[in-house]
Coordinates of C-alpha atoms in Angstrom, one line a residue:
Chain A
M452 CA 68.9 124.5 85.9
K453 CA 67.1 121.8 84.5
I454 CA 69.0 118.6 86.1
G455 CA 68.8 115.0 84.7
F456 CA 69.8 112.8 88.1
I457 CA 69.9 108.7 87.4
G458 CA 70.2 106.6 90.5
L459 CA 68.8 107.3 93.7
G460 CA 70.3 105.0 96.0
V461 CA 71.9 106.0 99.3
M462 CA 74.2 108.3 97.9
G463 CA 72.3 109.3 94.9
R464 CA 69.2 110.0 97.4
P465 CA 70.7 113.0 99.4
M466 CA 72.7 114.0 96.4
A467 CA 69.4 114.7 94.6
A468 CA 67.8 116.2 97.4
R469 CA 70.7 118.9 97.9
L470 CA 70.8 120.2 94.4
I471 CA 66.1 120.4 94.7
D472 CA 67.5 122.2 97.8
A473 CA 69.7 124.5 95.8
G474 CA 66.7 125.6 93.2
H475 CA 67.2 122.8 90.1
E476 CA 64.8 121.3 88.8
L477 CA 65.2 117.7 88.0
F478 CA 64.3 115.1 85.7
V479 CA 64.7 111.6 87.4
S480 CA 64.1 108.3 86.5
R481 CA 65.0 104.3 87.8
V482 CA 62.6 105.8 90.7
R483 CA 61.4 103.4 93.0
A484 CA 59.2 103.4 96.2
I485 CA 62.1 105.1 98.7
S486 CA 62.8 107.5 96.5
E487 CA 59.4 108.8 96.1
F488 CA 59.8 111.6 98.0
L489 CA 62.4 113.3 95.7
V490 CA 59.0 113.6 92.8
G491 CA 57.1 114.9 95.6
A492 CA 60.2 117.4 97.0
G493 CA 59.8 118.8 93.0
A494 CA 61.4 116.1 90.9
T495 CA 60.3 115.1 87.5
A496 CA 60.0 111.4 87.1
C497 CA 60.9 110.2 83.3
A498 CA 59.8 106.6 82.2
S499 CA 63.0 106.7 81.0
P500 CA 67.2 107.2 80.8
R501 CA 66.4 108.7 77.4
D502 CA 63.1 111.1 78.7
V503 CA 65.8 112.2 81.3
A504 CA 68.1 113.1 78.5
E505 CA 65.3 114.9 76.6
A506 CA 64.2 116.8 78.7
A507 CA 67.5 118.4 80.9
A508 CA 71.1 119.9 79.7
V509 CA 72.8 118.3 82.6
I510 CA 72.4 114.4 83.4
I511 CA 73.9 113.0 85.9
L512 CA 74.2 109.4 86.8
M513 CA 74.6 107.7 90.8
V514 CA 74.8 104.1 90.2
P515 CA 76.6 100.6 91.6
R516 CA 79.0 99.8 88.7
T517 CA 80.2 99.9 84.8
E518 CA 77.5 98.0 83.8
D519 CA 74.9 100.1 85.0
V520 CA 76.5 103.0 83.6
E521 CA 76.6 101.7 80.2
Q522 CA 73.3 100.3 80.8
V523 CA 72.5 104.1 81.7
L524 CA 73.6 105.4 78.9
F525 CA 73.8 103.3 75.8
G526 CA 71.2 100.3 76.5
P527 CA 67.8 100.2 75.0
D528 CA 66.0 103.5 76.1
G529 CA 69.0 104.8 77.6
V530 CA 70.2 108.3 78.0
S531 CA 71.9 108.4 74.0
E532 CA 69.3 107.5 72.1
G533 CA 67.9 111.0 73.5
L534 CA 70.2 113.4 74.6
R535 CA 71.1 116.9 73.1
P536 CA 73.6 118.6 71.4
G537 CA 75.9 120.6 74.1
A538 CA 74.2 118.7 76.9
L539 CA 76.8 117.7 79.6
V540 CA 77.3 114.2 81.3
I541 CA 78.7 114.5 84.7
D542 CA 79.6 110.8 86.3
M543 CA 79.8 110.7 89.8
S544 CA 79.1 106.7 90.0
S545 CA 82.3 104.9 91.0
I546 CA 83.6 102.9 87.5
S547 CA 86.8 102.0 85.7
P548 CA 88.9 104.3 85.0
I549 CA 89.1 102.3 81.4
A550 CA 85.4 102.3 80.3
T551 CA 85.1 106.2 81.1
R552 CA 87.6 106.9 78.2
E553 CA 85.5 104.9 76.2
F554 CA 82.0 106.6 77.5
A555 CA 83.2 109.7 76.5
K556 CA 84.3 109.2 73.3
R557 CA 80.6 107.7 72.3
I558 CA 79.5 110.2 74.2
A559 CA 81.6 112.9 72.7
A560 CA 80.6 111.7 69.2
L561 CA 77.2 112.2 70.0
G562 CA 77.9 115.8 70.6
A563 CA 77.8 116.3 73.8
S564 CA 80.7 116.2 76.7
Y565 CA 81.3 114.1 79.9
V566 CA 83.0 114.5 83.2
D567 CA 83.9 112.1 85.4
A568 CA 83.8 112.7 88.7
P569 CA 83.6 110.2 91.8
V570 CA 83.0 110.9 95.7
S571 CA 84.5 110.2 98.7
G572 CA 82.8 111.0 101.7
G573 CA 79.5 108.3 102.1
D574 CA 76.3 109.1 102.7
A575 CA 76.9 111.5 105.8
G576 CA 79.5 113.8 103.5
A577 CA 76.4 113.2 101.2
K578 CA 74.2 114.6 103.3
A579 CA 76.3 117.4 103.8
G580 CA 76.8 118.6 101.1
T581 CA 80.9 117.1 102.4
L582 CA 81.9 115.4 100.0
S583 CA 85.3 114.9 98.0
I584 CA 84.8 115.4 94.4
M585 CA 87.6 113.9 91.8
A586 CA 86.2 114.9 88.2
G587 CA 88.2 114.1 84.5
G588 CA 87.7 116.1 82.0
E589 CA 87.9 119.4 80.1
A590 CA 88.1 122.4 81.9
A591 CA 85.3 124.0 80.3
D592 CA 83.1 121.2 81.1
F593 CA 84.6 120.8 84.4
E594 CA 84.4 124.8 85.0
R595 CA 79.9 124.1 83.7
A596 CA 79.7 121.3 86.4
R597 CA 81.5 123.3 89.4
P598 CA 78.1 125.0 90.5
L599 CA 76.5 122.1 91.1
F600 CA 79.3 120.4 92.7
E601 CA 79.8 122.8 95.0
I602 CA 76.0 122.0 95.8
L603 CA 77.2 118.3 96.8
G604 CA 80.8 118.7 97.7
A605 CA 83.1 120.6 100.1
N606 CA 86.6 119.0 98.0
V607 CA 86.3 119.6 94.4
N608 CA 89.3 118.5 91.8
L609 CA 89.5 118.3 88.3
V610 CA 91.9 115.7 88.4
G611 CA 93.0 115.7 84.5
S612 CA 90.8 114.7 81.1
V613 CA 88.5 112.5 80.9
G614 CA 88.8 108.8 83.2
A615 CA 91.5 111.4 85.7
G616 CA 88.6 111.3 87.9
Q617 CA 88.1 107.6 88.2
T618 CA 91.5 107.0 88.4
T619 CA 92.0 109.0 91.6
K620 CA 89.0 107.5 93.1
V621 CA 90.2 104.0 92.6
A622 CA 94.1 105.5 93.8
N623 CA 92.5 107.3 97.0
Q624 CA 90.7 103.2 97.5
I625 CA 93.9 101.4 96.9
I626 CA 96.0 103.6 99.4
V627 CA 92.9 103.3 102.3
A628 CA 93.2 99.2 102.2
G629 CA 96.1 98.8 102.4
T630 CA 96.8 101.0 105.3
I631 CA 93.4 99.8 107.1
Q632 CA 95.2 96.2 106.9
A633 CA 98.4 97.4 107.7
V634 CA 97.2 98.8 110.6
A635 CA 95.1 95.6 111.4
E636 CA 98.2 93.8 111.7
A637 CA 100.5 95.9 113.3
L638 CA 97.6 95.9 116.4
R639 CA 96.5 92.4 115.8
L640 CA 100.5 91.3 116.3
A641 CA 100.1 93.9 119.8
E642 CA 97.2 92.6 121.3
A643 CA 98.6 89.1 120.3
A644 CA 102.6 89.9 121.5
G645 CA 100.2 91.2 125.4
A646 CA 100.8 95.1 124.6
D647 CA 97.1 97.0 124.4
P648 CA 96.8 98.8 121.1
A649 CA 95.3 101.6 122.2
K650 CA 98.6 102.1 124.4
V651 CA 100.8 101.3 120.5
R652 CA 98.7 103.8 118.5
A653 CA 99.1 106.2 120.8
A654 CA 102.9 106.1 120.8
I655 CA 103.0 105.9 117.1
G656 CA 100.5 108.7 116.2
G657 CA 103.3 111.4 115.7
G658 CA 105.3 109.9 113.7
F659 CA 105.8 107.7 109.9
A660 CA 102.5 105.8 111.0
S661 CA 99.8 107.9 111.9
S662 CA 97.6 108.3 109.2
K663 CA 93.9 109.1 108.9
V664 CA 92.7 105.8 108.6
L665 CA 95.0 105.0 111.9
E666 CA 92.8 107.9 113.4
V667 CA 89.7 106.4 112.8
H668 CA 89.8 102.9 111.5
G669 CA 92.8 102.3 114.7
Q670 CA 89.8 103.4 117.2
R671 CA 87.4 101.5 115.7
I672 CA 89.7 98.2 115.9
I673 CA 90.5 99.3 119.2
D674 CA 86.6 100.4 120.3
E675 CA 85.7 96.8 118.2
A676 CA 83.0 99.3 116.5
F677 CA 82.8 97.0 114.0
D678 CA 79.0 98.5 112.5
P679 CA 79.8 100.5 108.7
G680 CA 80.6 103.2 107.5
F681 CA 81.9 102.1 104.3
R682 CA 81.5 98.5 103.9
I683 CA 83.8 95.5 103.1
R684 CA 81.7 94.1 100.1
L685 CA 82.2 97.8 98.6
H686 CA 85.3 98.7 99.1
H687 CA 86.0 95.0 97.8
K688 CA 84.0 96.4 94.5
D689 CA 86.4 99.3 94.5
L690 CA 89.7 96.7 94.3
E691 CA 87.8 94.5 91.6
I692 CA 88.0 97.8 89.3
A693 CA 90.9 99.0 90.8
M694 CA 92.9 94.8 89.5
T695 CA 90.7 95.0 86.5
A696 CA 91.9 98.4 85.8
A697 CA 95.7 97.3 86.4
E698 CA 95.6 94.3 84.2
S699 CA 94.5 96.4 81.6
L700 CA 97.4 98.8 81.8
N701 CA 100.0 96.1 82.6
V702 CA 100.2 96.7 86.6
E703 CA 101.2 95.2 89.2
L704 CA 99.5 95.7 92.5
P705 CA 100.6 93.5 94.8
V706 CA 99.5 94.6 97.7
T707 CA 96.0 95.3 96.3
A708 CA 95.4 92.2 95.2
R709 CA 96.2 90.1 98.5
V710 CA 93.8 92.9 100.0
K711 CA 91.1 92.2 97.9
E712 CA 91.0 88.4 98.5
L713 CA 91.7 88.9 102.0
M714 CA 88.1 90.9 101.1
A715 CA 86.5 88.4 99.7
S716 CA 87.6 85.8 102.6
A717 CA 85.6 88.3 105.3
M718 CA 82.5 88.2 102.6
Q719 CA 83.1 84.5 102.9
A720 CA 82.9 85.2 106.4
G721 CA 80.3 87.2 106.3
L722 CA 81.3 90.3 107.7
G723 CA 80.4 91.5 104.8
D724 CA 78.5 94.2 105.5
L725 CA 80.8 95.5 108.5
D726 CA 82.8 98.2 107.9
H727 CA 85.9 97.4 106.1
S728 CA 87.8 98.3 110.3
A729 CA 86.6 94.4 110.3
L730 CA 89.6 93.1 108.7
F731 CA 91.3 93.0 111.9
V732 CA 88.3 90.3 112.9
Q733 CA 89.2 88.5 110.2
L734 CA 92.3 89.0 111.5
R735 CA 91.9 87.4 115.0
N736 CA 89.3 84.7 113.7
A737 CA 92.4 83.4 111.2
H738 CA 94.2 83.0 115.1
E739 CA 91.4 81.1 116.6
T740 CA 91.1 79.1 113.3
G741 CA 94.4 78.2 113.4
Q742 CA 94.4 78.8 109.6
Chain B
M1169 CA 126.0 109.9 135.6
K1170 CA 128.5 107.1 134.5
I1171 CA 126.7 105.9 131.4
G1172 CA 128.2 102.6 129.1
F1173 CA 126.9 103.1 125.1
I1174 CA 127.3 99.8 123.1
G1175 CA 126.7 100.5 119.7
L1176 CA 128.3 103.8 118.1
G1177 CA 126.9 103.3 114.1
V1178 CA 124.9 105.9 112.8
M1179 CA 122.3 105.9 115.2
G1180 CA 124.3 105.6 118.1
R1181 CA 127.2 107.8 117.7
P1182 CA 124.9 111.1 117.5
M1183 CA 123.1 109.8 120.5
A1184 CA 126.1 109.6 123.1
A1185 CA 127.1 112.9 121.7
R1186 CA 124.2 114.1 122.7
L1187 CA 124.4 112.7 126.3
I1188 CA 128.7 113.9 126.5
D1189 CA 126.9 117.3 125.7
A1190 CA 124.8 116.6 127.5
G1191 CA 127.3 116.7 130.9
H1192 CA 127.1 112.5 131.3
E1193 CA 130.5 110.4 131.4
L1194 CA 130.0 107.9 129.1
F1195 CA 132.4 104.4 128.6
V1196 CA 132.1 103.1 125.2
S1197 CA 133.9 99.7 123.5
R1198 CA 133.6 98.4 120.1
V1199 CA 135.0 102.0 119.1
R1200 CA 135.4 102.0 115.3
A1201 CA 138.0 104.8 113.9
I1202 CA 134.6 106.5 112.9
S1203 CA 133.8 106.6 116.7
E1204 CA 137.1 107.9 117.5
F1205 CA 135.7 110.9 118.3
L1206 CA 133.5 110.6 121.1
V1207 CA 136.7 109.4 122.6
G1208 CA 138.0 112.4 122.1
A1209 CA 135.6 114.5 123.1
G1210 CA 135.6 112.3 126.7
A1211 CA 134.0 109.1 126.4
T1212 CA 136.4 106.6 127.8
A1213 CA 137.1 103.4 125.9
C1214 CA 136.5 100.3 127.4
A1215 CA 138.1 96.7 126.1
S1216 CA 134.8 95.0 126.4
P1217 CA 131.4 95.3 127.3
R1218 CA 132.1 93.5 130.6
D1219 CA 134.2 96.4 130.7
V1220 CA 131.6 99.2 130.1
A1221 CA 129.1 97.2 132.4
E1222 CA 132.0 97.2 135.5
A1223 CA 132.3 100.7 134.6
A1224 CA 128.3 102.3 134.6
A1225 CA 125.8 102.1 136.7
V1226 CA 123.4 102.7 132.9
I1227 CA 124.3 100.7 129.8
I1228 CA 122.7 101.8 126.5
L1229 CA 122.5 99.4 123.6
M1230 CA 122.4 100.6 120.3
V1231 CA 123.5 97.8 117.9
P1232 CA 121.7 96.7 114.5
R1233 CA 120.4 92.6 115.4
T1234 CA 118.7 90.5 118.4
E1235 CA 122.0 88.3 118.0
D1236 CA 123.8 91.3 118.8
V1237 CA 121.9 92.3 121.1
E1238 CA 122.6 88.5 122.9
Q1239 CA 126.0 88.6 122.5
V1240 CA 126.8 92.1 124.0
L1241 CA 125.0 90.9 127.0
F1242 CA 126.0 87.1 127.2
G1243 CA 128.6 86.3 125.1
P1244 CA 132.3 86.2 126.0
D1245 CA 133.3 89.1 127.5
G1246 CA 129.5 90.6 127.8
V1247 CA 127.8 93.0 130.2
S1248 CA 126.4 90.6 131.7
E1249 CA 130.1 89.0 133.1
G1250 CA 130.6 92.8 135.1
L1251 CA 126.7 93.8 135.4
R1252 CA 126.1 95.6 139.0
P1253 CA 123.5 94.7 140.7
G1254 CA 121.1 97.6 140.3
A1255 CA 122.7 98.8 137.0
L1256 CA 119.8 99.4 134.1
V1257 CA 119.7 98.1 130.9
I1258 CA 118.6 100.3 128.3
D1259 CA 118.5 98.6 125.3
M1260 CA 118.1 101.0 122.5
S1261 CA 118.3 98.6 119.4
S1262 CA 115.5 97.4 117.5
I1263 CA 115.1 93.5 117.6
S1264 CA 112.7 90.7 118.6
P1265 CA 109.8 91.7 121.7
I1266 CA 110.4 87.7 122.1
A1267 CA 113.8 87.8 122.3
T1268 CA 113.5 90.8 124.5
R1269 CA 111.4 89.3 127.5
E1270 CA 113.8 86.6 127.8
F1271 CA 116.7 89.1 127.5
A1272 CA 115.4 90.7 130.4
K1273 CA 114.7 87.2 132.1
R1274 CA 118.3 87.0 132.1
I1275 CA 119.0 90.3 133.3
A1276 CA 117.1 90.5 136.4
A1277 CA 118.1 87.6 137.6
L1278 CA 121.7 89.1 137.7
G1279 CA 119.8 91.7 140.1
A1280 CA 119.5 94.3 137.3
S1281 CA 116.9 96.1 135.6
Y1282 CA 116.3 95.4 131.4
V1283 CA 114.4 98.2 130.0
D1284 CA 113.6 97.8 125.7
A1285 CA 113.2 101.3 123.9
P1286 CA 113.8 101.0 120.0
V1287 CA 113.2 104.6 118.4
S1288 CA 111.8 106.2 115.2
G1289 CA 113.6 109.0 113.7
G1290 CA 116.4 107.9 112.5
D1291 CA 119.8 110.0 111.9
A1292 CA 117.9 113.1 111.6
G1293 CA 116.5 112.5 114.8
A1294 CA 119.0 111.1 116.3
K1295 CA 121.0 114.5 115.9
A1296 CA 118.4 116.3 117.0
G1297 CA 117.3 114.8 119.9
T1298 CA 113.6 114.5 118.8
L1299 CA 113.4 110.5 118.2
S1300 CA 110.2 108.6 119.2
I1301 CA 111.2 106.3 122.2
M1302 CA 108.8 103.6 122.6
A1303 CA 109.6 102.1 126.1
G1304 CA 108.5 99.1 128.0
G1305 CA 109.4 98.1 131.0
E1306 CA 108.5 98.5 134.5
A1307 CA 107.7 101.9 135.8
A1308 CA 110.1 102.4 138.0
D1309 CA 113.4 101.9 135.9
F1310 CA 111.6 103.7 132.8
E1311 CA 111.4 106.6 135.2
R1312 CA 115.1 106.2 135.9
A1313 CA 115.6 106.3 132.1
R1314 CA 113.4 109.0 131.5
P1315 CA 116.0 111.6 131.9
L1316 CA 118.5 110.2 129.4
F1317 CA 115.2 109.4 126.5
E1318 CA 114.8 113.3 127.5
I1319 CA 117.9 113.8 126.0
L1320 CA 117.4 112.1 123.1
G1321 CA 114.4 111.5 122.4
A1322 CA 110.8 114.2 121.4
N1323 CA 108.2 111.7 122.4
V1324 CA 108.9 109.7 125.1
N1325 CA 106.4 106.6 125.8
L1326 CA 106.2 103.8 128.4
V1327 CA 103.8 101.4 126.4
G1328 CA 104.0 98.7 128.6
S1329 CA 105.8 95.7 130.5
V1330 CA 109.3 95.0 129.1
G1331 CA 109.2 93.6 125.4
A1332 CA 106.0 96.6 124.7
G1333 CA 108.5 99.0 123.1
Q1334 CA 109.6 96.3 120.5
T1335 CA 106.0 95.8 119.9
T1336 CA 104.7 99.1 119.0
K1337 CA 108.2 99.6 116.8
V1338 CA 107.3 96.3 114.9
A1339 CA 104.1 97.5 114.9
N1340 CA 104.6 100.9 113.4
Q1341 CA 107.2 99.6 110.8
I1342 CA 104.7 97.3 109.8
I1343 CA 101.7 100.0 109.1
V1344 CA 104.6 102.2 107.4
A1345 CA 105.9 99.2 105.3
G1346 CA 102.2 98.1 104.1
T1347 CA 101.3 102.3 103.7
I1348 CA 104.4 103.1 101.5
Q1349 CA 103.6 99.9 99.3
A1350 CA 100.1 100.7 99.3
V1351 CA 101.0 104.5 98.5
A1352 CA 103.2 103.3 96.0
E1353 CA 100.8 101.2 94.2
A1354 CA 97.9 104.2 93.7
L1355 CA 100.3 106.2 92.6
R1356 CA 101.6 103.3 90.2
L1357 CA 98.4 103.0 88.5
A1358 CA 97.7 106.5 88.2
E1359 CA 101.0 107.0 86.6
A1360 CA 100.3 104.2 84.0
A1361 CA 96.6 105.0 83.4
G1362 CA 98.1 108.8 82.3
A1363 CA 97.2 110.8 85.3
D1364 CA 99.5 113.2 87.0
P1365 CA 100.2 111.6 90.4
A1366 CA 101.1 114.7 91.7
K1367 CA 97.6 115.8 91.2
V1368 CA 96.0 112.8 92.4
R1369 CA 98.1 112.8 95.9
A1370 CA 96.6 117.0 95.9
A1371 CA 92.9 115.7 95.2
I1372 CA 93.1 113.1 98.4
G1373 CA 95.4 113.8 100.9
G1374 CA 92.5 115.8 102.3
G1375 CA 90.7 112.9 103.5
F1376 CA 90.6 109.0 104.7
A1377 CA 94.2 108.4 102.3
S1378 CA 95.9 110.6 104.0
S1379 CA 98.5 109.8 105.9
K1380 CA 102.6 111.0 107.3
V1381 CA 103.3 108.3 104.0
L1382 CA 101.4 109.5 101.9
E1383 CA 102.7 113.2 102.5
V1384 CA 106.7 112.6 102.7
H1385 CA 106.8 108.6 100.2
G1386 CA 104.4 110.4 98.4
Q1387 CA 106.5 113.3 97.4
R1388 CA 109.8 111.4 97.0
I1389 CA 108.5 109.5 94.8
I1390 CA 106.2 112.3 92.7
D1391 CA 110.0 113.7 92.7
E1392 CA 111.8 110.1 92.4
A1393 CA 113.6 111.0 95.1
F1394 CA 114.7 108.0 96.0
D1395 CA 118.2 108.9 98.8
P1396 CA 117.7 107.4 102.1
G1397 CA 116.3 108.0 103.8
F1398 CA 115.1 104.7 105.5
R1399 CA 116.7 101.8 103.9
I1400 CA 114.2 99.2 102.2
R1401 CA 117.4 97.0 102.9
L1402 CA 116.7 98.2 107.1
H1403 CA 112.7 98.3 106.8
H1404 CA 113.3 94.6 105.7
K1405 CA 114.6 93.1 108.5
D1406 CA 112.2 95.1 110.8
L1407 CA 109.3 93.3 108.5
E1408 CA 111.9 89.8 109.3
I1409 CA 111.4 90.6 113.3
A1410 CA 107.8 91.3 112.4
M1411 CA 107.4 87.9 110.9
T1412 CA 109.7 86.2 113.5
A1413 CA 107.1 87.4 116.2
A1414 CA 103.8 86.5 114.4
E1415 CA 105.0 82.7 113.7
S1416 CA 105.9 82.4 117.7
L1417 CA 102.6 83.9 118.3
N1418 CA 100.6 82.2 116.0
V1419 CA 99.5 85.5 114.6
E1420 CA 98.0 85.9 110.1
L1421 CA 100.4 89.3 108.8
P1422 CA 99.5 89.1 105.4
V1423 CA 100.6 92.2 103.9
T1424 CA 103.4 92.7 106.0
A1425 CA 104.6 89.1 104.7
R1426 CA 104.0 90.3 101.0
V1427 CA 105.7 93.5 101.5
K1428 CA 108.4 91.7 103.0
E1429 CA 109.3 89.6 99.8
L1430 CA 108.7 92.5 97.4
M1431 CA 111.6 94.3 99.5
A1432 CA 113.6 91.2 99.7
S1433 CA 112.7 91.7 95.6
A1434 CA 114.1 94.9 95.4
M1435 CA 117.0 93.9 97.1
Q1436 CA 117.8 91.6 94.7
A1437 CA 117.7 94.0 92.2
G1438 CA 120.1 95.7 93.2
L1439 CA 117.4 98.8 95.1
G1440 CA 118.5 98.2 98.6
D1441 CA 120.1 100.9 99.6
L1442 CA 117.5 103.4 98.5
D1443 CA 115.2 104.5 100.4
H1444 CA 112.0 102.7 101.5
S1445 CA 109.7 105.0 98.8
A1446 CA 112.2 103.3 96.2
L1447 CA 109.1 100.7 96.0
F1448 CA 107.7 102.3 93.7
V1449 CA 110.7 101.9 91.4
Q1450 CA 110.0 98.6 91.6
L1451 CA 105.8 98.4 90.9
R1452 CA 107.8 100.5 87.5
N1453 CA 110.2 97.6 86.6
A1454 CA 107.7 94.6 87.1
H1455 CA 105.6 97.1 84.2
E1456 CA 108.9 97.1 82.3
T1457 CA 109.7 93.9 82.7
G1458 CA 106.7 92.6 82.2
Q1459 CA 106.4 90.7 85.0

């Protein structure tokens, strides 16, 4: 299939490579030097997102921010200028669910379809094709995208209509953020009280406190292994999306707001490129500086 | 074995009943009408904690608060007045880890031993003998208590020295509280954004957001099944212990502090006797009242 792929970053490159390996013909734009290997591997470099859209019936986006999606779709030489009637836009970026619904309306007005399909699983999941993919859109559009999703992910779900994929990703990031901070606070208190955090973790790991975060990030905290993983900086970005969505929906997210502030403080303290489990480091530092 | 058991409330009654069923001879005080069945079942009613201590070599406490433990141990007609040399005090209440170390010192000065052994698992776990028991104390004292713990619990751990059991319980309650609030915020945002919270939960349940709380309390939120379970009022009490310990150890627990405030607000709004998953209800109410 002729597939447009826009956004060849840390996530996009291995995803695009998997699609090429599966026999698809890729049209890419925004090709940086680091992504030229994809062109060597058989992808066709295009001058702009418009050219990508003219060449392909399915266009996948994997870019950092809501503004990037808007620019790629509707900016000068954007996808919307070259979009074929009946084309399918699949946005796999992690962006605002509210803006997503607006983008989908504008794409629909051009006679094309839109599926939002953000992922979790990181670059390791992108390389291995084991991403979790949380999709929103019409069932028929999802079915059209499904063969591609199955090349990229291991856990593929249509959650609801357009925007539901982004909403699900935001929900995921809210839970992971709050749980990591709670685990960090628990283990920090245990440490300060003279208990062995590893033994505390083992004792509570079978009950209501048990979670993937206690298992993975709890172990990182005990081992002081804070190389990313998923960077505090990127998780902060996701919580910005959460808070923006919450404000526009008039919803209160008090703990999410607090963790977002804590992540911002961690970034200011130079911890932004550490794994999000390094929220623990900030708690320890707060103690040392008497804050 | 002759066992003193002080505190025959919702948790203490079924625990004492299990010990009687296992063939132990119980001496109880603070017998309310509702607990007289235990006396019928073979427990001996004593006039005071002192009388209990005079009759038994092992004295188990299961009372609500730090002040109650202090009163039972060191108040007028308290355990300390009747304590035999070589006796073992096992405090299974959930109280301050800091005060626990102080109580243990005072008991040791009387020639007796002290193990703190708070539990999780609720009255259902107490009835079924499947409590998680988190113990702190000397290994020899723990071994002496272990046969009793195995009648009461299914997951029994010696975490460290005296106080480590209470520290572990506090860590557990911090994690459960933060995780429930995070899950509630995620599902509240999903609901407000028009996504189906049940589908959102299913889509993220296999990844880093997965937890026992997402499984159990997430389902409660989706079903709006807020009958306790574990009451907001009791969890708030546990977070008060957490914050008091944190202050005396000069540790910052920003999310725990926030969830404690939210639980206090929920209690003021009349939600205190609902299950802690009803923190979700408060988020929904905040929206309706435009707070």
